C-alpha cells in the first residue's frame, strides 16, 4: 500500500515546492506517496489510478511493465494524476537525487494541468470518478457475468478513439430548441392567394391550412437527415441511438467519459512533457542540486532525453522547443524585421535584449496544444539544429535513412502524426442509410488510406452495438469505396465521390 513520505523526503518536497513557487509555477495542492517498484507497476498498469474497473488488460500491462523493470529495459520514474489535489507517486528505491528530480518534474506537470486550456473541462475529481466507474462495472459483472461484460468492454475499447476530442471547447451543432423555433417561423402555410381579405376564410378554411401544414411537416421529416450533420462523436451517437441494453449503455458511457478525460493528455504530450522537463532541469540545475549529485542527475536526465532516428521523444522535442521559444523572445528573434532579415551573420548575432522569454513561455503554456505549438513555433533553424528530418527504413541496407530534409515536409510529417492522435477521422453521416436503418460512417481522407484489417474489425465491433449492418465510405486509389459488414460477412463496392 502507498505510504506517506518519511521526514527527509517531506523536507525535500517542501524545498522543491518553494523553488517551484519562486519560479512562478501555479499548481493544485500536490500529494506525494511512496510505493515499491511492484506497486508502481500496478498503479501504472491502471493508467496512474489506484482503482479501475475489472478487465484482463490491466494484468497484461502489469506483466509487461514488471518484466521491463526486472530485465532492466525500462523504469518508471514518476506518475502524476490530473486531479485536484494532484496525486504523484515516488518509488521508494530511488536515490535522493532522483526523488528531487521527480518532484520538480511533477510540479511542472501539475502547473500544466491547472493552466493549459486543453484541461479546463476535465474532471478534477477523477480519482473518485474512476472508483465510481469500477463499482458500477463490478455490479454489472455480478449481475450479467464476467465474460459477457469483458467481451463488451473489449469491443468498446477498440472504438474509444471515435470521439470528438475538440467537443469540450466548441459547439458543432446549433441549440436544438432555437433551431426548431426558427424552422417553424420559416414554415408558415398561407394557402392560396386571395384578392379580397374577406374571402380568405372561404378560400383557405382552417381545415385546409391544417392539412397543408401536415404535408409540409411530413415532407420535412422525410427529408431530414439523421443525424442532420456529420457527427464526430461516434460513441455519443451510439449512446443516443443504438438499441443498447441498459448495462451496455452504462459501460459505454463510462468508457466514453474516460476517453474524454485522457484526450487532453494525448493532445499535449510534447508540450506537457517538455514543460515538466524544462522545469525539473531549471529547478535542479539552478537551485536543488548538490555538487556530489551532478553526475547522477546528468546521467538520468540524458537517459530520459535520448532519441533514435525515425522516432520522436516528446521529452526531448518539448524541452528543446520551450528553450528555443524562451531564447527567441529574450533576444527579439521574432516579428516582421526578423523574418525579413536574410543576412545569416546578422541573424546569428541578433540580440535585442528584450528579456521577454520567461513571460512568453508562460503565455504559450496556457493557450496552445501540440499541433498549434509545433505549427507556430517550429522553425527551419530549430529543425536543422535538432536533426529533425523525414526518416524511412531501407530494407536493403536494414537501417534507417534520411528521406527528406525539406523543412515543410518535416513539419507536415510532424503535424500529420499529431492530428487526431495520428488516427483517421471518422464521422457518422447517416443513421438510416438507404432507408434500411443501416449505419453509414465516412472517413475524412487526408492522404492516408484506412488499414483494411483495422477497418474490418472496427466495422465488426460497431455492428455488434448497432445491431444492423454498418458501412464506411472511404477512398482507395482516389476511388470511392464503401466497406460493409452485415453481421455475417464483409463486402465492398465502388461508389462515385
PDB file of N, CA and C in Angstrom, residues 77-159:
ATOM      1  N   UNK A  77       9.894   6.527 -13.573  1.00  0.00           N
ATOM      2  CA  UNK A  77      10.414   7.475 -12.593  1.00  0.00           C
ATOM      3  C   UNK A  77       9.296   8.180 -11.841  1.00  0.00           C
ATOM      4  N   UNK A  78       8.200   8.504 -12.554  1.00  0.00           N
ATOM      5  CA  UNK A  78       7.144   9.259 -11.884  1.00  0.00           C
ATOM      6  C   UNK A  78       5.787   8.960 -12.487  1.00  0.00           C
ATOM      7  N   UNK A  79       4.779   9.102 -11.663  1.00  0.00           N
ATOM      8  CA  UNK A  79       3.389   9.035 -12.097  1.00  0.00           C
ATOM      9  C   UNK A  79       2.648  10.167 -11.404  1.00  0.00           C
ATOM     10  N   UNK A  80       1.892  10.932 -12.180  1.00  0.00           N
ATOM     11  CA  UNK A  80       1.134  12.043 -11.602  1.00  0.00           C
ATOM     12  C   UNK A  80      -0.247  12.053 -12.235  1.00  0.00           C
ATOM     13  N   UNK A  81      -1.259  12.372 -11.438  1.00  0.00           N
ATOM     14  CA  UNK A  81      -2.647  12.331 -11.892  1.00  0.00           C
ATOM     15  C   UNK A  81      -3.207  13.748 -11.969  1.00  0.00           C
ATOM     16  N   UNK A  82      -3.853  14.056 -13.091  1.00  0.00           N
ATOM     17  CA  UNK A  82      -4.559  15.329 -13.261  1.00  0.00           C
ATOM     18  C   UNK A  82      -5.808  15.299 -12.390  1.00  0.00           C
ATOM     19  N   UNK A  83      -5.707  15.896 -11.231  1.00  0.00           N
ATOM     20  CA  UNK A  83      -6.774  15.862 -10.232  1.00  0.00           C
ATOM     21  C   UNK A  83      -6.596  17.093  -9.354  1.00  0.00           C
ATOM     22  N   UNK A  84      -7.589  17.407  -8.552  1.00  0.00           N
ATOM     23  CA  UNK A  84      -7.460  18.489  -7.575  1.00  0.00           C
ATOM     24  C   UNK A  84      -7.895  17.949  -6.212  1.00  0.00           C
ATOM     25  N   UNK A  85      -6.931  17.631  -5.330  1.00  0.00           N
ATOM     26  CA  UNK A  85      -5.492  17.837  -5.476  1.00  0.00           C
ATOM     27  C   UNK A  85      -4.844  16.813  -6.409  1.00  0.00           C
ATOM     28  N   UNK A  86      -3.648  17.164  -6.925  1.00  0.00           N
ATOM     29  CA  UNK A  86      -2.878  16.220  -7.741  1.00  0.00           C
ATOM     30  C   UNK A  86      -2.276  15.146  -6.833  1.00  0.00           C
ATOM     31  N   UNK A  87      -2.180  13.926  -7.376  1.00  0.00           N
ATOM     32  CA  UNK A  87      -1.515  12.836  -6.663  1.00  0.00           C
ATOM     33  C   UNK A  87      -0.334  12.362  -7.490  1.00  0.00           C
ATOM     34  N   UNK A  88       0.805  12.141  -6.819  1.00  0.00           N
ATOM     35  CA  UNK A  88       2.002  11.667  -7.508  1.00  0.00           C
ATOM     36  C   UNK A  88       2.644  10.570  -6.661  1.00  0.00           C
ATOM     37  N   UNK A  89       3.359   9.679  -7.341  1.00  0.00           N
ATOM     38  CA  UNK A  89       3.958   8.527  -6.675  1.00  0.00           C
ATOM     39  C   UNK A  89       5.471   8.566  -6.833  1.00  0.00           C
ATOM     40  N   UNK A  90       6.173   8.292  -5.738  1.00  0.00           N
ATOM     41  CA  UNK A  90       7.625   8.193  -5.734  1.00  0.00           C
ATOM     42  C   UNK A  90       8.020   6.760  -5.429  1.00  0.00           C
ATOM     43  N   UNK A  91       8.990   6.228  -6.172  1.00  0.00           N
ATOM     44  CA  UNK A  91       9.441   4.869  -5.911  1.00  0.00           C
ATOM     45  C   UNK A  91      10.436   4.877  -4.750  1.00  0.00           C
ATOM     46  N   UNK A  92      10.167   4.072  -3.750  1.00  0.00           N
ATOM     47  CA  UNK A  92      10.960   4.143  -2.519  1.00  0.00           C
ATOM     48  C   UNK A  92      12.410   3.709  -2.711  1.00  0.00           C
ATOM     49  N   UNK A  93      12.705   2.967  -3.793  1.00  0.00           N
ATOM     50  CA  UNK A  93      14.076   2.507  -4.020  1.00  0.00           C
ATOM     51  C   UNK A  93      14.934   3.531  -4.758  1.00  0.00           C
ATOM     52  N   UNK A  94      14.327   4.647  -5.202  1.00  0.00           N
ATOM     53  CA  UNK A  94      15.093   5.653  -5.936  1.00  0.00           C
ATOM     54  C   UNK A  94      16.043   6.401  -5.010  1.00  0.00           C
ATOM     55  N   UNK A  95      17.236   6.773  -5.509  1.00  0.00           N
ATOM     56  CA  UNK A  95      18.141   7.609  -4.703  1.00  0.00           C
ATOM     57  C   UNK A  95      17.558   9.012  -4.529  1.00  0.00           C
ATOM     58  N   UNK A  96      18.144   9.762  -3.612  1.00  0.00           N
ATOM     59  CA  UNK A  96      17.603  11.074  -3.258  1.00  0.00           C
ATOM     60  C   UNK A  96      17.593  12.039  -4.436  1.00  0.00           C
ATOM     61  N   UNK A  97      18.624  11.997  -5.280  1.00  0.00           N
ATOM     62  CA  UNK A  97      18.673  12.915  -6.408  1.00  0.00           C
ATOM     63  C   UNK A  97      17.525  12.643  -7.383  1.00  0.00           C
ATOM     64  N   UNK A  98      17.168  11.366  -7.547  1.00  0.00           N
ATOM     65  CA  UNK A  98      16.025  11.031  -8.409  1.00  0.00           C
ATOM     66  C   UNK A  98      14.716  11.526  -7.813  1.00  0.00           C
ATOM     67  N   UNK A  99      14.600  11.429  -6.494  1.00  0.00           N
ATOM     68  CA  UNK A  99      13.366  11.889  -5.852  1.00  0.00           C
ATOM     69  C   UNK A  99      13.187  13.401  -6.048  1.00  0.00           C
ATOM     70  N   UNK A 100      14.272  14.144  -5.952  1.00  0.00           N
ATOM     71  CA  UNK A 100      14.178  15.590  -6.166  1.00  0.00           C
ATOM     72  C   UNK A 100      13.814  15.895  -7.622  1.00  0.00           C
ATOM     73  N   UNK A 101      14.442  15.176  -8.551  1.00  0.00           N
ATOM     74  CA  UNK A 101      14.141  15.365  -9.977  1.00  0.00           C
ATOM     75  C   UNK A 101      12.664  15.106 -10.249  1.00  0.00           C
ATOM     76  N   UNK A 102      12.171  13.995  -9.696  1.00  0.00           N
ATOM     77  CA  UNK A 102      10.770  13.619  -9.931  1.00  0.00           C
ATOM     78  C   UNK A 102       9.830  14.654  -9.335  1.00  0.00           C
ATOM     79  N   UNK A 103      10.109  15.120  -8.137  1.00  0.00           N
ATOM     80  CA  UNK A 103       9.246  16.137  -7.519  1.00  0.00           C
ATOM     81  C   UNK A 103       9.179  17.398  -8.375  1.00  0.00           C
ATOM     82  N   UNK A 104      10.338  17.850  -8.866  1.00  0.00           N
ATOM     83  CA  UNK A 104      10.361  19.044  -9.710  1.00  0.00           C
ATOM     84  C   UNK A 104       9.590  18.797 -11.004  1.00  0.00           C
ATOM     85  N   UNK A 105       9.752  17.604 -11.563  1.00  0.00           N
ATOM     86  CA  UNK A 105       9.042  17.248 -12.792  1.00  0.00           C
ATOM     87  C   UNK A 105       7.529  17.227 -12.548  1.00  0.00           C
ATOM     88  N   UNK A 106       7.122  16.682 -11.431  1.00  0.00           N
ATOM     89  CA  UNK A 106       5.700  16.600 -11.083  1.00  0.00           C
ATOM     90  C   UNK A 106       5.087  17.990 -10.944  1.00  0.00           C
ATOM     91  N   UNK A 107       5.789  18.895 -10.282  1.00  0.00           N
ATOM     92  CA  UNK A 107       5.242  20.247 -10.132  1.00  0.00           C
ATOM     93  C   UNK A 107       5.063  20.921 -11.499  1.00  0.00           C
ATOM     94  N   UNK A 108       5.965  20.615 -12.453  1.00  0.00           N
ATOM     95  CA  UNK A 108       5.791  21.128 -13.799  1.00  0.00           C
ATOM     96  C   UNK A 108       4.517  20.599 -14.438  1.00  0.00           C
ATOM     97  N   UNK A 109       4.267  19.293 -14.300  1.00  0.00           N
ATOM     98  CA  UNK A 109       3.036  18.694 -14.830  1.00  0.00           C
ATOM     99  C   UNK A 109       1.801  19.311 -14.174  1.00  0.00           C
ATOM    100  N   UNK A 110       1.843  19.447 -12.869  1.00  0.00           N
ATOM    101  CA  UNK A 110       0.664  19.967 -12.153  1.00  0.00           C
ATOM    102  C   UNK A 110       0.349  21.401 -12.560  1.00  0.00           C
ATOM    103  N   UNK A 111       1.375  22.193 -12.793  1.00  0.00           N
ATOM    104  CA  UNK A 111       1.169  23.550 -13.295  1.00  0.00           C
ATOM    105  C   UNK A 111       0.497  23.503 -14.670  1.00  0.00           C
ATOM    106  N   UNK A 112       0.947  22.592 -15.508  1.00  0.00           N
ATOM    107  CA  UNK A 112       0.389  22.479 -16.857  1.00  0.00           C
ATOM    108  C   UNK A 112      -1.068  22.016 -16.794  1.00  0.00           C
ATOM    109  N   UNK A 113      -1.352  21.013 -15.964  1.00  0.00           N
ATOM    110  CA  UNK A 113      -2.730  20.522 -15.815  1.00  0.00           C
ATOM    111  C   UNK A 113      -3.674  21.655 -15.405  1.00  0.00           C
ATOM    112  N   UNK A 114      -3.224  22.474 -14.490  1.00  0.00           N
ATOM    113  CA  UNK A 114      -4.104  23.520 -13.945  1.00  0.00           C
ATOM    114  C   UNK A 114      -4.333  24.655 -14.937  1.00  0.00           C
ATOM    115  N   UNK A 115      -3.332  24.963 -15.771  1.00  0.00           N
ATOM    116  CA  UNK A 115      -3.387  26.207 -16.541  1.00  0.00           C
ATOM    117  C   UNK A 115      -3.603  26.044 -18.040  1.00  0.00           C
ATOM    118  N   UNK A 116      -3.279  24.900 -18.615  1.00  0.00           N
ATOM    119  CA  UNK A 116      -3.447  24.765 -20.061  1.00  0.00           C
ATOM    120  C   UNK A 116      -4.926  24.620 -20.415  1.00  0.00           C
ATOM    121  N   UNK A 117      -5.354  25.285 -21.491  1.00  0.00           N
ATOM    122  CA  UNK A 117      -6.779  25.322 -21.845  1.00  0.00           C
ATOM    123  C   UNK A 117      -7.337  23.939 -22.154  1.00  0.00           C
ATOM    124  N   UNK A 118      -6.507  23.023 -22.635  1.00  0.00           N
ATOM    125  CA  UNK A 118      -6.996  21.695 -23.014  1.00  0.00           C
ATOM    126  C   UNK A 118      -7.570  20.934 -21.819  1.00  0.00           C
ATOM    127  N   UNK A 119      -7.095  21.234 -20.614  1.00  0.00           N
ATOM    128  CA  UNK A 119      -7.527  20.523 -19.414  1.00  0.00           C
ATOM    129  C   UNK A 119      -8.640  21.246 -18.663  1.00  0.00           C
ATOM    130  N   UNK A 120      -9.097  22.372 -19.218  1.00  0.00           N
ATOM    131  CA  UNK A 120     -10.053  23.212 -18.490  1.00  0.00           C
ATOM    132  C   UNK A 120     -11.353  22.473 -18.199  1.00  0.00           C
ATOM    133  N   UNK A 121     -11.757  21.583 -19.100  1.00  0.00           N
ATOM    134  CA  UNK A 121     -13.045  20.905 -18.939  1.00  0.00           C
ATOM    135  C   UNK A 121     -12.913  19.491 -18.357  1.00  0.00           C
ATOM    136  N   UNK A 122     -11.717  19.100 -17.961  1.00  0.00           N
ATOM    137  CA  UNK A 122     -11.562  17.748 -17.417  1.00  0.00           C
ATOM    138  C   UNK A 122     -12.088  17.675 -15.987  1.00  0.00           C
ATOM    139  N   UNK A 123     -12.472  16.474 -15.600  1.00  0.00           N
ATOM    140  CA  UNK A 123     -12.998  16.237 -14.252  1.00  0.00           C
ATOM    141  C   UNK A 123     -11.844  16.313 -13.252  1.00  0.00           C
ATOM    142  N   UNK A 124     -11.881  17.254 -12.350  1.00  0.00           N
ATOM    143  CA  UNK A 124     -10.802  17.434 -11.365  1.00  0.00           C
ATOM    144  C   UNK A 124     -10.991  16.541 -10.143  1.00  0.00           C
ATOM    145  N   UNK A 125     -11.984  15.667 -10.187  1.00  0.00           N
ATOM    146  CA  UNK A 125     -12.179  14.680  -9.116  1.00  0.00           C
ATOM    147  C   UNK A 125     -12.167  13.279  -9.742  1.00  0.00           C
ATOM    148  N   UNK A 126     -11.227  13.074 -10.668  1.00  0.00           N
ATOM    149  CA  UNK A 126     -11.259  11.839 -11.450  1.00  0.00           C
ATOM    150  C   UNK A 126     -10.869  10.610 -10.635  1.00  0.00           C
ATOM    151  N   UNK A 127     -10.112  10.776  -9.583  1.00  0.00           N
ATOM    152  CA  UNK A 127      -9.803   9.617  -8.736  1.00  0.00           C
ATOM    153  C   UNK A 127     -11.095   9.033  -8.169  1.00  0.00           C
ATOM    154  N   UNK A 128     -11.967   9.902  -7.673  1.00  0.00           N
ATOM    155  CA  UNK A 128     -13.252   9.438  -7.150  1.00  0.00           C
ATOM    156  C   UNK A 128     -14.115   8.870  -8.274  1.00  0.00           C
ATOM    157  N   UNK A 129     -14.088   9.534  -9.417  1.00  0.00           N
ATOM    158  CA  UNK A 129     -14.920   9.090 -10.544  1.00  0.00           C
ATOM    159  C   UNK A 129     -14.480   7.714 -11.046  1.00  0.00           C
ATOM    160  N   UNK A 130     -13.177   7.483 -11.101  1.00  0.00           N
ATOM    161  CA  UNK A 130     -12.670   6.175 -11.520  1.00  0.00           C
ATOM    162  C   UNK A 130     -13.122   5.082 -10.556  1.00  0.00           C
ATOM    163  N   UNK A 131     -13.113   5.394  -9.266  1.00  0.00           N
ATOM    164  CA  UNK A 131     -13.584   4.426  -8.279  1.00  0.00           C
ATOM    165  C   UNK A 131     -15.083   4.150  -8.473  1.00  0.00           C
ATOM    166  N   UNK A 132     -15.867   5.202  -8.775  1.00  0.00           N
ATOM    167  CA  UNK A 132     -17.293   5.005  -9.058  1.00  0.00           C
ATOM    168  C   UNK A 132     -17.498   4.143 -10.301  1.00  0.00           C
ATOM    169  N   UNK A 133     -16.694   4.396 -11.338  1.00  0.00           N
ATOM    170  CA  UNK A 133     -16.781   3.580 -12.549  1.00  0.00           C
ATOM    171  C   UNK A 133     -16.510   2.107 -12.238  1.00  0.00           C
ATOM    172  N   UNK A 134     -15.474   1.875 -11.428  1.00  0.00           N
ATOM    173  CA  UNK A 134     -15.128   0.495 -11.075  1.00  0.00           C
ATOM    174  C   UNK A 134     -16.284  -0.187 -10.340  1.00  0.00           C
ATOM    175  N   UNK A 135     -16.918   0.550  -9.427  1.00  0.00           N
ATOM    176  CA  UNK A 135     -18.049  -0.021  -8.674  1.00  0.00           C
ATOM    177  C   UNK A 135     -19.213  -0.354  -9.600  1.00  0.00           C
ATOM    178  N   UNK A 136     -19.517   0.546 -10.529  1.00  0.00           N
ATOM    179  CA  UNK A 136     -20.634   0.306 -11.458  1.00  0.00           C
ATOM    180  C   UNK A 136     -20.372  -0.910 -12.333  1.00  0.00           C
ATOM    181  N   UNK A 137     -19.154  -1.035 -12.840  1.00  0.00           N
ATOM    182  CA  UNK A 137     -18.840  -2.187 -13.702  1.00  0.00           C
ATOM    183  C   UNK A 137     -18.899  -3.475 -12.899  1.00  0.00           C
ATOM    184  N   UNK A 138     -18.397  -3.464 -11.663  1.00  0.00           N
ATOM    185  CA  UNK A 138     -18.428  -4.685 -10.842  1.00  0.00           C
ATOM    186  C   UNK A 138     -19.867  -5.117 -10.553  1.00  0.00           C
ATOM    187  N   UNK A 139     -20.758  -4.157 -10.392  1.00  0.00           N
ATOM    188  CA  UNK A 139     -22.172  -4.511 -10.185  1.00  0.00           C
ATOM    189  C   UNK A 139     -22.736  -5.215 -11.410  1.00  0.00           C
ATOM    190  N   UNK A 140     -22.378  -4.711 -12.605  1.00  0.00           N
ATOM    191  CA  UNK A 140     -22.854  -5.370 -13.825  1.00  0.00           C
ATOM    192  C   UNK A 140     -22.222  -6.748 -13.984  1.00  0.00           C
ATOM    193  N   UNK A 141     -20.951  -6.882 -13.569  1.00  0.00           N
ATOM    194  CA  UNK A 141     -20.307  -8.202 -13.623  1.00  0.00           C
ATOM    195  C   UNK A 141     -21.065  -9.188 -12.748  1.00  0.00           C
ATOM    196  N   UNK A 142     -21.435  -8.760 -11.538  1.00  0.00           N
ATOM    197  CA  UNK A 142     -22.187  -9.632 -10.636  1.00  0.00           C
ATOM    198  C   UNK A 142     -23.552  -9.999 -11.213  1.00  0.00           C
ATOM    199  N   UNK A 143     -24.144  -9.060 -11.938  1.00  0.00           N
ATOM    200  CA  UNK A 143     -25.498  -9.274 -12.454  1.00  0.00           C
ATOM    201  C   UNK A 143     -25.516  -9.993 -13.795  1.00  0.00           C
ATOM    202  N   UNK A 144     -24.578  -9.642 -14.690  1.00  0.00           N
ATOM    203  CA  UNK A 144     -24.595 -10.151 -16.065  1.00  0.00           C
ATOM    204  C   UNK A 144     -23.616 -11.302 -16.268  1.00  0.00           C
ATOM    205  N   UNK A 145     -22.477 -11.240 -15.570  1.00  0.00           N
ATOM    206  CA  UNK A 145     -21.436 -12.248 -15.767  1.00  0.00           C
ATOM    207  C   UNK A 145     -20.170 -11.627 -16.311  1.00  0.00           C
ATOM    208  N   UNK A 146     -19.022 -12.134 -15.844  1.00  0.00           N
ATOM    209  CA  UNK A 146     -17.749 -11.517 -16.185  1.00  0.00           C
ATOM    210  C   UNK A 146     -17.428 -11.638 -17.670  1.00  0.00           C
ATOM    211  N   UNK A 147     -17.718 -12.789 -18.282  1.00  0.00           N
ATOM    212  CA  UNK A 147     -17.345 -12.979 -19.689  1.00  0.00           C
ATOM    213  C   UNK A 147     -18.122 -12.040 -20.602  1.00  0.00           C
ATOM    214  N   UNK A 148     -19.400 -11.881 -20.332  1.00  0.00           N
ATOM    215  CA  UNK A 148     -20.224 -11.019 -21.169  1.00  0.00           C
ATOM    216  C   UNK A 148     -19.777  -9.565 -21.051  1.00  0.00           C
ATOM    217  N   UNK A 149     -19.494  -9.118 -19.831  1.00  0.00           N
ATOM    218  CA  UNK A 149     -19.068  -7.739 -19.614  1.00  0.00           C
ATOM    219  C   UNK A 149     -17.688  -7.501 -20.222  1.00  0.00           C
ATOM    220  N   UNK A 150     -16.756  -8.427 -20.005  1.00  0.00           N
ATOM    221  CA  UNK A 150     -15.405  -8.252 -20.553  1.00  0.00           C
ATOM    222  C   UNK A 150     -15.425  -8.248 -22.074  1.00  0.00           C
ATOM    223  N   UNK A 151     -16.254  -9.108 -22.669  1.00  0.00           N
ATOM    224  CA  UNK A 151     -16.350  -9.134 -24.130  1.00  0.00           C
ATOM    225  C   UNK A 151     -16.865  -7.790 -24.651  1.00  0.00           C
ATOM    226  N   UNK A 152     -17.854  -7.209 -23.969  1.00  0.00           N
ATOM    227  CA  UNK A 152     -18.383  -5.910 -24.394  1.00  0.00           C
ATOM    228  C   UNK A 152     -17.326  -4.816 -24.227  1.00  0.00           C
ATOM    229  N   UNK A 153     -16.585  -4.853 -23.115  1.00  0.00           N
ATOM    230  CA  UNK A 153     -15.524  -3.860 -22.904  1.00  0.00           C
ATOM    231  C   UNK A 153     -14.451  -3.995 -23.972  1.00  0.00           C
ATOM    232  N   UNK A 154     -14.088  -5.237 -24.326  1.00  0.00           N
ATOM    233  CA  UNK A 154     -13.097  -5.453 -25.387  1.00  0.00           C
ATOM    234  C   UNK A 154     -13.519  -4.763 -26.677  1.00  0.00           C
ATOM    235  N   UNK A 155     -14.777  -4.969 -27.060  1.00  0.00           N
ATOM    236  CA  UNK A 155     -15.265  -4.394 -28.316  1.00  0.00           C
ATOM    237  C   UNK A 155     -15.321  -2.868 -28.234  1.00  0.00           C
ATOM    238  N   UNK A 156     -15.735  -2.357 -27.083  1.00  0.00           N
ATOM    239  CA  UNK A 156     -15.874  -0.908 -26.934  1.00  0.00           C
ATOM    240  C   UNK A 156     -14.523  -0.215 -26.885  1.00  0.00           C
ATOM    241  N   UNK A 157     -13.532  -0.845 -26.254  1.00  0.00           N
ATOM    242  CA  UNK A 157     -12.206  -0.240 -26.182  1.00  0.00           C
ATOM    243  C   UNK A 157     -11.589  -0.058 -27.566  1.00  0.00           C
ATOM    244  N   UNK A 158     -11.960  -0.926 -28.509  1.00  0.00           N
ATOM    245  CA  UNK A 158     -11.440  -0.769 -29.870  1.00  0.00           C
ATOM    246  C   UNK A 158     -12.053   0.438 -30.566  1.00  0.00           C
ATOM    247  N   UNK A 159     -13.103   1.017 -29.964  1.00  0.00           N
ATOM    248  CA  UNK A 159     -13.796   2.172 -30.556  1.00  0.00           C
ATOM    249  C   UNK A 159     -13.580   3.450 -29.754  1.00  0.00           C
TER     250      UNK A 159
END
